[in-house]
Amino acid sequence: MIFEFFFLIFFIFASFGLALVLFLITYNLKPSVSDAEKASIYECGFTPLSSTRQRFDIKFYLVAILFIIFDIEIAFLFPWTLVATEVSAVVNFWVFLFLVLLTVGFYYEWVSGSLKWH
Amino acid sequence: MFWEKFKTIVKKIYLSLTDKEAWLALFFSVYFNISKLRNKISNIKFDVITDTLGRYIKLYLYVTFTLYFIFSLETAFWIFFLGPTSNGWVYDILCANNDIETILNMLGFGLVLKALGCLLALLFFISRFISLVCSFGEYCFWKFFGFSTETQALELPVESFFDNPQVLLLLSFLWNFLLTVVGILLATALLTLLERKIMASVQRRRGPNVVGFFGLLQPFADGLKLAIKETTVPKLATKTLFVLGPIISFGLAVFGWVLIPFPTWLHSTKDYTYYSSFSFFNQTVPGSSAIDLEVGLLFLFVVVALHVYGVLFGGWGSNSRYALLGALRATAQSISYELVMGFTLLILALCHGGFSLLVIIYDQSVVWNMFSLLPVFLIFYVCALAELNRTPFDLVEAEGELVAGYNVEYSAMMFALYFLGEYISIIFSAFTMVTLFLGAWFFPSFFSLITFVFSCLFSNTIFSFIIFLFSVLAFVLKITVVIISSLMIRFVLPRYRYDQLMNIGWLVFLPISLFFLIFYANIVLF
């Protein structure tokens, strides 16, 4: 097991290192001759009028929040799957209650229209 | 020899057919592939029954699927060769001024694709096979632990630099890593060519055919061109994030490969007798991944989930409107389909009672998950397409709206890193799909008769090698089919609108997957 995690860590560093090396080699291979036009941001040939660091649609933020809720649910259920057949019926009852509560919450989100894109 | 083996097997089958208890549990274990149920009634007879009957069920499914496949091929044939032209393909070949390659393409439209596809997948195996036959990594592994576990090891003089256990271990790591990376990169290069060739064939063109035979050197020429171009970094961009984006994208795509199991012939390091006891014709071929994590499924989930950061960093960091919108879209899309994928993985973990990829593979030696968990497989397939940002979910790169999506500002090698990461992920998703749902390297049941004959004719060593070759072939073919199917979708389907995409994710797939989770949980528990 220790060997496997060693290899895992090695693989992480090696794969990101490979990407970094590829980037650094090609970055230094060709000298950059930059001018104002080349270094500007592409916007259909115009000079950009303002910065893009502005407000964006609240929908994306809402999706992220809903994602966190459901992702935590999945994270809760993963350990349960391992022992689902071994634990008593009471435990499974609570797990199913948890699922039902989440389904009700999901239904509420659906009805209140926070899931819909217009 | 032959006769004795045959008689014992027939006797076993006859005895097991009279067992009522086994018959009862048979239905659930075969149809839903639940290993927990199999273990509940753990006698040998039961295993024999499930195996034989499972094979018959599989045979039936295969026959129907093959017929379906032939019919669909025939339809495709008529559409491709007779539909679009008024004169038909025979006229085209005979009367038009065509060169050899055009005629070959017309006659063997599938032939070229199959050859390329097989080459693509075989490359993995050549690399893996070399590593296994040389077994350099295993040698180093044992040498390392042989020294470290015994106390006297410390007294042994280190004769050369390469006898140093730490050095050997590091060398084995490097060797494994390099083999994997070279295999992946070669396959990715061929995949880009394959996609262009398929696209050309669908649109009745020839595709790249100038550089190398059949355009085989085209991807390498493209890569070289990208490598020697100048890297530009926009003035207003956040430099660190801008650089980190492609690096994360590529690094994660490569990193996922540490998990994927391959069939092995030499298996000295690990004992798989527990798994092979289930097979009837001794068909089960052991496999090994670079690391055999017990939480492989979870790890897969993590690697898939982290892909968002590459896109988000690149899109946000380049400070461009198109890139920002593309990145936001990609992130929202990925995380909403990731939930659905999480539910499918939950169902898999429930049915197999564990997260280990190898356990899931060995459980599929009788019936593949594709048949037993068909709805889950379909959901997973769609999710994989959405996660990969492929058509019909390629809103990120909607050319009409966003130019090129999150990688507008990228050029040269940084663009190539994004591109490579994307295509490596396609192959990775094909591998995961085959591993989780298509029974990995277990070949179709109508081979089991042949293997039965082989098992009686040859000694165990030769037999296991033959079976190994068969299973490698099966693995290669399955991966090729999955990759080509996911490529073909791009040329057939149009793109969704963004609100449609999100509504499908949240209002259709999420409730359905929730329902199936509860459905399969009920089957497993009660």
XYZ file of C-alpha atoms in Angstrom:
644
model
C 0.000 0.000 0.000
C 2.818 2.393 0.872
C 4.463 1.570 -2.424
C 1.259 2.440 -4.235
C 0.938 5.832 -2.602
C 4.587 6.548 -3.319
C 3.908 5.867 -6.935
C 0.765 7.998 -6.835
C 2.666 10.982 -5.486
C 5.437 10.422 -7.996
C 2.885 10.269 -10.811
C 1.272 13.545 -9.713
C 4.582 15.375 -9.718
C 5.749 13.714 -12.921
C 2.598 14.477 -14.927
C 2.418 18.118 -13.839
C 6.157 18.410 -14.232
C 5.956 17.114 -17.776
C 3.396 19.771 -18.650
C 5.558 22.453 -17.035
C 8.679 21.274 -18.864
C 6.876 21.220 -22.210
C 5.666 24.758 -21.576
C 9.035 26.090 -20.429
C 10.925 24.562 -23.364
C 8.623 26.029 -25.983
C 8.387 29.337 -24.119
C 12.140 29.776 -24.233
C 12.623 28.219 -27.667
C 11.338 31.214 -29.571
C 12.129 34.715 -28.334
C 8.998 36.770 -27.845
C 8.814 39.984 -29.828
C 5.787 41.662 -28.380
C 4.020 44.857 -29.327
C 0.913 46.580 -28.072
C -1.357 45.009 -30.662
C -0.069 41.508 -30.141
C -0.333 41.678 -26.370
C -3.881 43.021 -26.414
C -6.890 40.857 -25.763
C -8.894 39.543 -28.688
C -12.241 41.226 -29.047
C -13.287 41.118 -32.715
C -10.535 43.492 -33.752
C -11.502 46.297 -31.357
C -9.465 47.512 -28.445
C -11.306 46.242 -25.360
C -13.338 49.017 -23.781
C -13.244 47.880 -20.180
C -11.982 45.110 -17.941
C -13.833 41.809 -17.910
C -13.607 41.547 -14.138
C -17.236 42.554 -13.737
C -20.446 41.096 -12.454
C -21.841 38.053 -14.223
C -25.144 36.222 -14.202
C -26.370 35.107 -10.757
C -27.459 31.805 -12.324
C -23.907 30.492 -12.394
C -23.523 31.259 -8.703
C -26.807 29.494 -7.930
C -25.716 26.413 -9.844
C -22.513 26.335 -7.834
C -24.434 26.478 -4.537
C -26.825 23.710 -5.588
C -23.865 21.685 -6.775
C -22.264 21.882 -3.346
C -25.436 20.621 -1.652
C -25.774 17.628 -3.928
C -22.073 16.890 -3.943
C -22.059 16.731 -0.170
C -24.992 14.339 -0.387
C -23.001 12.081 -2.681
C -20.010 12.334 -0.367
C -22.264 11.247 2.508
C -23.593 8.277 0.618
C -20.278 6.891 -0.613
C -19.273 5.347 2.744
C -22.786 3.991 3.171
C -22.552 1.985 -0.067
C -19.702 -0.059 1.378
C -21.679 -1.239 4.402
C -25.234 -1.038 3.047
C -25.825 -4.797 3.139
C -24.260 -5.309 6.550
C -25.787 -2.613 8.729
C -29.208 -2.966 10.332
C -32.498 -1.851 8.822
C -32.621 1.165 11.131
C -29.513 2.665 9.604
C -30.839 2.112 6.122
C -34.114 3.696 7.164
C -32.306 6.888 8.171
C -30.317 6.879 4.956
C -33.505 6.589 2.953
C -35.075 9.362 5.021
C -32.061 11.491 4.165
C -32.596 10.722 0.479
C -36.302 11.524 0.724
C -35.598 14.856 2.454
C -33.174 15.764 -0.294
C -35.694 14.804 -2.928
C -38.244 17.066 -1.249
C -35.692 19.876 -1.217
C -34.942 19.230 -4.844
C -38.646 19.377 -5.653
C -38.912 22.720 -3.822
C -36.003 24.128 -5.837
C -37.660 22.931 -8.998
C -41.027 24.504 -8.128
C -39.489 27.791 -7.001
C -37.797 27.971 -10.395
C -34.194 28.211 -9.292
C -33.212 25.307 -11.524
C -34.567 26.776 -14.739
C -32.592 28.776 -17.254
C -34.429 31.390 -19.211
C -7.176 -36.156 -19.952
C -9.763 -34.427 -22.098
C -12.453 -36.955 -21.271
C -11.863 -36.802 -17.528
C -12.064 -33.049 -17.378
C -15.195 -33.120 -19.467
C -16.835 -35.705 -17.227
C -16.126 -33.839 -14.005
C -17.529 -30.643 -15.420
C -20.690 -32.330 -16.641
C -21.114 -33.952 -13.233
C -20.716 -30.604 -11.524
C -23.346 -29.031 -13.747
C -25.769 -31.895 -13.178
C -25.374 -31.691 -9.389
C -25.784 -27.973 -9.349
C -28.936 -28.013 -11.457
C -30.755 -29.845 -8.682
C -29.991 -27.166 -6.076
C -33.102 -25.076 -5.445
C -31.581 -22.489 -3.150
C -29.078 -21.510 -5.762
C -31.753 -21.111 -8.387
C -33.515 -18.593 -6.176
C -30.559 -16.286 -5.802
C -29.555 -16.782 -9.382
C -31.959 -14.253 -10.819
C -30.752 -11.306 -8.792
C -27.081 -12.023 -8.982
C -27.051 -12.599 -12.720
C -29.417 -9.868 -13.739
C -28.174 -7.189 -11.416
C -24.582 -8.289 -11.060
C -24.602 -8.003 -7.304
C -21.536 -9.622 -5.831
C -22.886 -9.326 -2.283
C -25.699 -11.719 -3.105
C -23.274 -14.075 -4.715
C -21.244 -14.183 -1.538
C -24.313 -14.762 0.630
C -24.820 -18.241 -0.770
C -21.244 -19.160 -1.169
C -21.095 -22.696 -2.441
C -19.315 -23.957 -5.480
C -22.370 -25.335 -7.192
C -23.951 -21.960 -7.238
C -20.941 -20.479 -8.934
C -21.072 -23.133 -11.598
C -24.730 -22.470 -12.278
C -24.375 -18.719 -12.478
C -21.450 -19.097 -14.738
C -23.021 -21.440 -17.230
C -26.413 -19.808 -17.237
C -24.907 -16.368 -17.316
C -23.026 -17.419 -20.380
C -26.199 -18.522 -22.094
C -27.910 -15.249 -21.248
C -24.908 -13.408 -22.537
C -24.915 -15.490 -25.703
C -28.526 -14.570 -26.315
C -27.799 -10.902 -25.729
C -24.831 -11.083 -28.033
C -26.808 -12.646 -30.833
C -29.497 -9.982 -30.583
C -26.936 -7.218 -30.363
C -24.998 -8.583 -33.297
C -28.134 -8.770 -35.393
C -28.999 -5.227 -34.379
C -25.495 -4.129 -35.256
C -25.643 -5.798 -38.673
C -28.976 -4.180 -39.439
C -27.768 -0.757 -38.420
C -24.598 -1.251 -40.457
C -26.657 -2.200 -43.451
C -28.757 0.919 -43.081
C -25.655 3.029 -42.733
C -24.255 1.336 -45.823
C -27.218 2.269 -47.962
C -27.261 5.816 -46.641
C -23.565 6.342 -47.170
C -23.119 4.754 -50.545
C -26.435 5.061 -52.294
C -28.282 7.852 -50.542
C -26.334 11.021 -51.227
C -25.486 10.411 -54.869
C -27.824 9.802 -57.728
C -25.566 7.351 -59.485
C -24.502 5.119 -56.620
C -21.060 4.095 -55.517
C -20.488 1.550 -58.257
C -20.802 4.276 -60.833
C -18.542 6.515 -58.783
C -15.812 3.920 -58.667
C -16.020 2.779 -62.269
C -16.634 5.993 -64.126
C -15.176 8.858 -62.136
C -11.485 9.658 -62.237
C -10.550 8.235 -58.879
C -7.180 7.225 -57.560
C -6.515 4.123 -55.505
C -7.095 5.701 -52.112
C -10.501 7.078 -52.999
C -11.633 3.706 -54.241
C -10.224 2.060 -51.156
C -12.082 4.547 -49.012
C -15.280 3.880 -50.860
C -14.969 0.127 -50.797
C -13.592 -0.217 -47.339
C -14.900 2.799 -45.536
C -14.900 0.743 -42.387
C -11.636 -0.973 -43.202
C -9.433 2.080 -42.919
C -11.174 3.179 -39.733
C -10.885 -0.196 -38.138
C -7.235 -0.471 -39.040
C -6.509 2.964 -37.610
C -8.597 2.378 -34.533
C -6.995 -0.944 -33.789
C -3.585 0.602 -34.264
C -4.560 3.301 -31.831
C -5.609 0.947 -29.115
C -2.866 -1.572 -29.827
C -0.279 1.077 -29.106
C -1.350 1.098 -25.482
C -0.909 -2.588 -25.313
C 2.438 -2.672 -26.970
C 3.695 -0.262 -24.357
C 2.023 -2.069 -21.463
C 3.043 -5.462 -22.769
C 6.676 -4.506 -23.038
C 6.606 -3.243 -19.496
C 5.045 -6.464 -18.279
C 7.275 -8.858 -20.172
C 10.381 -7.048 -19.139
C 8.784 -6.740 -15.700
C 11.467 -4.295 -14.871
C 9.191 -2.472 -12.493
C 8.328 -5.607 -10.579
C 11.939 -6.629 -10.400
C 12.810 -3.290 -8.894
C 9.860 -3.479 -6.553
C 10.940 -6.833 -5.159
C 14.513 -5.821 -4.972
C 13.549 -2.774 -2.977
C 11.393 -4.667 -0.526
C 13.788 -7.591 -0.408
C 16.381 -5.240 0.961
C 14.190 -3.154 3.166
C 12.133 -5.837 4.932
C 15.077 -7.911 6.137
C 17.513 -6.579 8.648
C 20.574 -8.127 7.024
C 19.911 -6.126 3.937
C 21.533 -3.139 5.546
C 24.828 -4.999 5.853
C 25.003 -5.829 2.159
C 27.518 -3.660 0.365
C 26.095 -1.466 -2.369
C 28.164 -2.472 -5.369
C 27.027 -0.004 -7.954
C 24.769 2.983 -8.244
C 21.944 0.852 -9.652
C 21.973 -1.623 -6.781
C 20.820 1.129 -4.466
C 17.197 0.242 -3.634
C 15.978 3.834 -3.602
C 17.472 4.465 -7.000
C 15.901 1.277 -8.346
C 12.504 2.250 -7.005
C 12.719 5.675 -8.552
C 13.855 4.116 -11.833
C 10.891 1.771 -11.854
C 8.562 4.715 -11.238
C 10.135 6.627 -14.095
C 9.985 3.616 -16.402
C 6.290 3.079 -15.730
C 5.526 6.764 -16.115
C 7.419 7.113 -19.385
C 5.777 4.026 -20.893
C 2.355 5.332 -19.970
C 3.013 8.824 -21.278
C 4.562 7.695 -24.551
C 1.667 5.297 -25.144
C -0.907 7.964 -24.369
C 0.693 10.655 -26.496
C 1.080 8.348 -29.504
C -2.508 7.216 -29.161
C -3.693 10.806 -28.852
C -1.830 11.752 -32.000
C -3.498 8.893 -33.840
C -6.861 9.802 -32.339
C -6.757 13.284 -33.844
C -5.974 11.733 -37.203
C -8.735 9.184 -36.740
C -11.242 11.921 -36.010
C -10.264 13.861 -39.107
C -10.400 10.717 -41.236
C -13.856 9.803 -39.953
C -15.054 13.354 -40.478
C -13.699 13.279 -44.018
C -15.388 9.971 -44.747
C -18.718 11.186 -43.408
C -18.463 14.316 -45.549
C -17.213 12.324 -48.551
C -13.756 13.858 -48.538
C -10.386 12.185 -48.213
C -9.021 13.949 -45.159
C -5.306 14.405 -44.449
C -3.362 12.204 -46.862
C -0.262 14.118 -47.892
C 2.066 13.806 -44.897
C 3.015 10.166 -44.611
C 1.051 7.161 -45.752
C -2.689 7.790 -45.227
C -1.675 10.994 -43.457
C -0.174 9.068 -40.570
C 2.471 11.704 -39.922
C 0.021 14.617 -40.024
C -0.538 14.875 -36.233
C 3.206 14.860 -35.610
C 3.686 17.648 -38.149
C 0.908 19.625 -36.437
C 2.479 19.085 -33.041
C 5.894 20.184 -34.275
C 4.386 23.305 -35.775
C 2.666 24.210 -32.529
C 5.838 23.552 -30.558
C 8.003 26.005 -32.509
C 5.473 28.836 -32.517
C 5.791 31.876 -30.311
C 3.954 31.864 -26.991
C 2.038 35.056 -26.415
C 0.740 36.149 -23.042
C -1.787 39.003 -23.110
C -0.829 42.156 -21.237
C -3.967 42.341 -19.125
C -4.060 38.629 -18.285
C -3.403 37.289 -14.794
C -0.123 35.644 -15.659
C 0.008 32.848 -13.085
C -3.520 31.614 -13.715
C -3.042 31.969 -17.452
C -0.001 29.708 -17.352
C -1.456 27.301 -14.772
C -4.625 26.585 -16.783
C -3.178 24.418 -19.565
C -0.655 22.825 -17.220
C -3.424 21.646 -14.894
C -5.529 20.502 -17.810
C -2.754 18.396 -19.329
C -1.332 17.168 -16.039
C -4.674 15.902 -14.783
C -5.423 14.162 -18.067
C -2.140 12.254 -17.817
C -2.490 11.680 -14.102
C -5.760 9.763 -14.435
C -3.961 6.934 -16.226
C -2.389 5.757 -13.030
C -5.706 4.072 -12.197
C -6.601 2.157 -15.332
C -6.132 -1.617 -15.029
C -4.744 -3.693 -17.887
C -4.870 -7.452 -18.403
C -1.680 -9.204 -17.380
C -0.103 -12.499 -18.119
C 2.703 -12.401 -15.611
C 1.185 -11.833 -12.216
C 3.716 -12.595 -9.572
C 3.156 -9.636 -7.278
C -0.487 -10.141 -6.405
C -2.669 -13.126 -5.703
C -5.920 -13.262 -7.611
C -7.132 -16.732 -6.663
C -10.106 -15.218 -4.849
C -11.402 -13.767 -8.066
C -10.580 -16.594 -10.413
C -12.549 -19.069 -8.284
C -15.666 -17.643 -9.831
C -14.850 -18.549 -13.398
C -16.010 -21.802 -14.859
C -13.801 -22.278 -17.880
C -10.955 -20.630 -16.049
C -11.431 -17.730 -18.368
C -10.730 -14.973 -15.888
C -7.581 -13.127 -16.798
C -6.024 -11.169 -13.951
C -5.319 -7.504 -14.390
C -3.225 -4.891 -12.749
C -3.030 -1.155 -12.778
C 0.014 0.889 -11.953
C -1.502 1.249 -8.502
C -4.339 -0.882 -7.198
C -6.200 1.542 -4.974
C -9.102 0.253 -2.913
C -10.808 3.582 -3.500
C -10.260 3.582 -7.243
C -13.788 4.657 -8.087
C -13.613 7.629 -5.733
C -10.253 8.572 -7.145
C -11.674 8.497 -10.650
C -14.402 10.838 -9.500
C -11.841 13.218 -8.027
C -9.719 13.293 -11.181
C -12.796 14.022 -13.304
C -13.968 16.731 -10.904
C -10.618 18.543 -10.845
C -10.698 19.085 -14.609
C -12.878 22.154 -14.021
C -9.953 24.092 -12.562
C -7.911 23.944 -15.746
C -10.735 25.461 -17.739
C -11.671 27.998 -15.072
C -8.107 29.234 -14.536
C -7.536 29.603 -18.257
C -10.817 31.367 -18.918
C -10.682 33.701 -15.952
C -6.989 34.352 -16.199
C -6.950 35.460 -19.817
C -9.233 38.400 -18.982
C -11.121 38.182 -22.257
C -14.870 38.311 -22.616
C -15.122 35.257 -24.830
C -12.811 33.251 -22.630
C -14.632 34.255 -19.456
C -18.044 33.320 -20.849
C -16.665 30.041 -22.177
C -15.110 29.193 -18.834
C -18.292 30.035 -16.904
C -20.354 27.892 -19.211
C -17.901 25.016 -19.050
C -17.793 25.128 -15.266
C -21.562 25.225 -14.814
C -21.975 22.397 -17.324
C -19.249 20.226 -15.827
C -20.412 20.522 -12.240
C -24.047 19.824 -13.040
C -23.232 16.702 -15.045
C -20.661 15.673 -12.473
C -23.481 15.247 -9.953
C -25.259 12.813 -12.230
C -22.018 10.948 -12.787
C -21.582 10.785 -9.029
C -24.949 9.105 -8.698
C -24.071 6.494 -11.326
C -20.823 5.750 -9.516
C -22.808 5.399 -6.276
C -25.005 2.788 -7.931
C -21.940 0.918 -9.154
C -20.392 0.957 -5.687
C -23.661 -0.292 -4.191
C -23.955 -3.219 -6.591
C -20.341 -4.313 -6.305
C -19.860 -3.514 -2.647
C -16.574 -1.714 -3.120
C -14.664 1.007 -4.906
C -11.872 -1.135 -6.302
C -11.821 -1.093 -10.098
C -10.429 -4.631 -10.216
C -13.326 -5.979 -8.138
C -15.793 -4.308 -10.488
C -14.014 -5.851 -13.455
C -13.968 -9.377 -12.037
C -17.638 -9.140 -11.118
C -18.335 -8.607 -14.782
C -16.801 -11.873 -15.913
C -20.303 -13.360 -16.263
C -22.573 -10.500 -17.214
C -21.316 -7.084 -18.174
C -22.657 -4.086 -16.319
C -23.793 -2.709 -19.638
C -26.574 -5.307 -19.701
C -27.351 -5.518 -16.014
C -27.245 -1.762 -15.414
C -28.266 -0.575 -18.868
C -29.981 2.693 -17.815
C -27.019 3.589 -15.633
C -24.667 2.946 -18.518
C -26.655 5.228 -20.819
C -26.678 7.996 -18.212
C -22.951 7.567 -17.686
C -22.298 7.747 -21.430
C -24.189 11.026 -21.767
C -22.430 12.428 -18.707
C -19.061 11.474 -20.130
C -19.886 13.347 -23.321
C -20.944 16.377 -21.281
C -17.834 16.240 -19.119
C -15.627 16.046 -22.188
C -17.435 19.020 -23.752
C -18.149 16.976 -26.865
C -21.080 17.390 -29.206
C -24.025 17.728 -28.486
C -22.741 19.437 -25.341
C -19.884 21.474 -26.821
C -21.382 24.818 -25.825
C -17.970 25.844 -24.548
C -16.585 26.047 -28.037
C -19.691 27.295 -29.799
C -17.918 29.022 -32.686
C -20.870 31.202 -33.620
C -21.077 32.762 -30.185
C -17.789 32.432 -28.375
C -15.140 32.121 -31.117
C -13.126 29.390 -29.389
C -14.412 29.425 -25.842
C -11.998 29.448 -22.928
C -8.872 29.067 -25.066
C -9.258 32.118 -27.281
C -6.105 33.761 -25.999
C -3.922 30.681 -26.099
C -1.322 29.973 -28.716
C 1.538 27.608 -29.457
C 2.336 24.992 -26.823
C -0.170 26.285 -24.291
C -2.951 25.688 -26.774
C -1.447 22.304 -27.592
C -1.535 21.373 -23.910
C -5.255 22.151 -23.716
C -5.839 20.262 -26.949
C -3.856 17.227 -25.833
C -5.573 17.221 -22.460
C -8.947 17.179 -24.149
C -8.093 14.282 -26.443
C -6.352 12.280 -23.736
C -9.552 12.650 -21.729
C -11.544 11.163 -24.612
C -9.418 8.017 -24.565
C -9.488 7.995 -20.766
C -13.279 8.142 -20.715
C -13.438 5.307 -23.246
C -11.201 3.238 -20.986
C -13.293 3.988 -17.910
C -16.491 3.140 -19.754
C -15.076 -0.186 -20.906
C -13.723 -0.875 -17.425
C -16.885 -0.014 -15.524
C -19.608 -1.127 -17.915
C -18.338 -3.187 -20.842
C -16.606 -5.924 -18.909
C -13.064 -4.699 -19.502
C -11.085 -7.519 -21.141
C -13.620 -10.335 -20.810
C -14.465 -11.561 -24.258
C -17.932 -12.515 -25.483
C -19.428 -15.778 -24.336
C -19.375 -17.546 -27.661
C -15.635 -17.778 -27.206
C -16.113 -19.855 -24.095
C -16.518 -23.025 -26.142
C -13.180 -22.404 -27.827
C -11.531 -21.702 -24.502
C -13.007 -24.900 -23.135
C -11.397 -26.867 -25.935
C -8.128 -25.026 -25.394
C -8.190 -25.705 -21.685
C -8.413 -29.441 -22.379
C -5.765 -29.446 -25.104
C -2.982 -27.308 -23.711
C -1.024 -27.067 -20.519
C -1.958 -24.346 -18.059
C 0.820 -21.978 -19.054
C 0.101 -22.027 -22.770
C -3.620 -21.907 -22.114
C -3.318 -18.835 -19.932
C -1.197 -17.128 -22.573
C -3.766 -17.840 -25.303
C -6.536 -16.515 -23.095
C -4.414 -13.481 -22.341
C -4.051 -12.745 -26.048
C -7.773 -13.185 -26.583
C -8.617 -10.807 -23.770
C -6.194 -8.179 -24.987
C -7.906 -8.357 -28.362
C -11.323 -8.020 -26.720
C -10.164 -5.012 -24.680
C -8.731 -3.326 -27.757
C -11.860 -3.883 -29.814
C -14.186 -2.602 -27.103
C -12.167 0.564 -26.571
C -12.028 1.155 -30.297
C -15.792 0.807 -30.600
C -16.444 3.219 -27.721
C -13.977 5.814 -29.025
C -15.360 5.653 -32.556
C -18.941 5.893 -31.287
C -18.144 9.001 -29.267
C -16.370 10.492 -32.278
C -19.217 9.664 -34.662
C -21.696 11.537 -32.484
C -19.929 14.768 -33.346
C -20.691 14.386 -37.042
C -24.254 13.274 -36.599
C -25.832 15.420 -33.912
C -26.380 19.193 -33.732
C -25.597 21.258 -30.654
C -27.986 21.970 -27.788
C -28.920 25.461 -26.693
C -27.419 26.405 -23.345
C -30.683 26.581 -21.404
C -31.702 23.221 -22.883
C -28.402 21.759 -21.784
C -28.762 22.922 -18.189
C -32.424 21.925 -18.025
C -31.592 18.420 -19.257
C -28.867 18.117 -16.674
C -30.872 19.323 -13.675
C -34.452 18.456 -14.516
C -34.076 15.200 -16.434
C -30.857 13.395 -15.630
C -30.615 14.294 -11.948
C -34.126 13.031 -10.995
C -33.686 9.934 -13.154
C -30.359 9.080 -11.565
C -31.815 9.704 -8.089
C -34.641 7.341 -8.946
C -32.247 4.651 -10.152
C -30.130 5.032 -7.034
C -33.167 4.310 -4.858
C -34.277 1.529 -7.223
C -30.969 -0.321 -7.165
C -30.533 0.306 -3.439
C -33.865 -1.457 -2.888
C -32.785 -4.411 -5.000
C -29.498 -4.754 -3.196
C -30.933 -4.368 0.299
C -34.183 -6.292 0.173
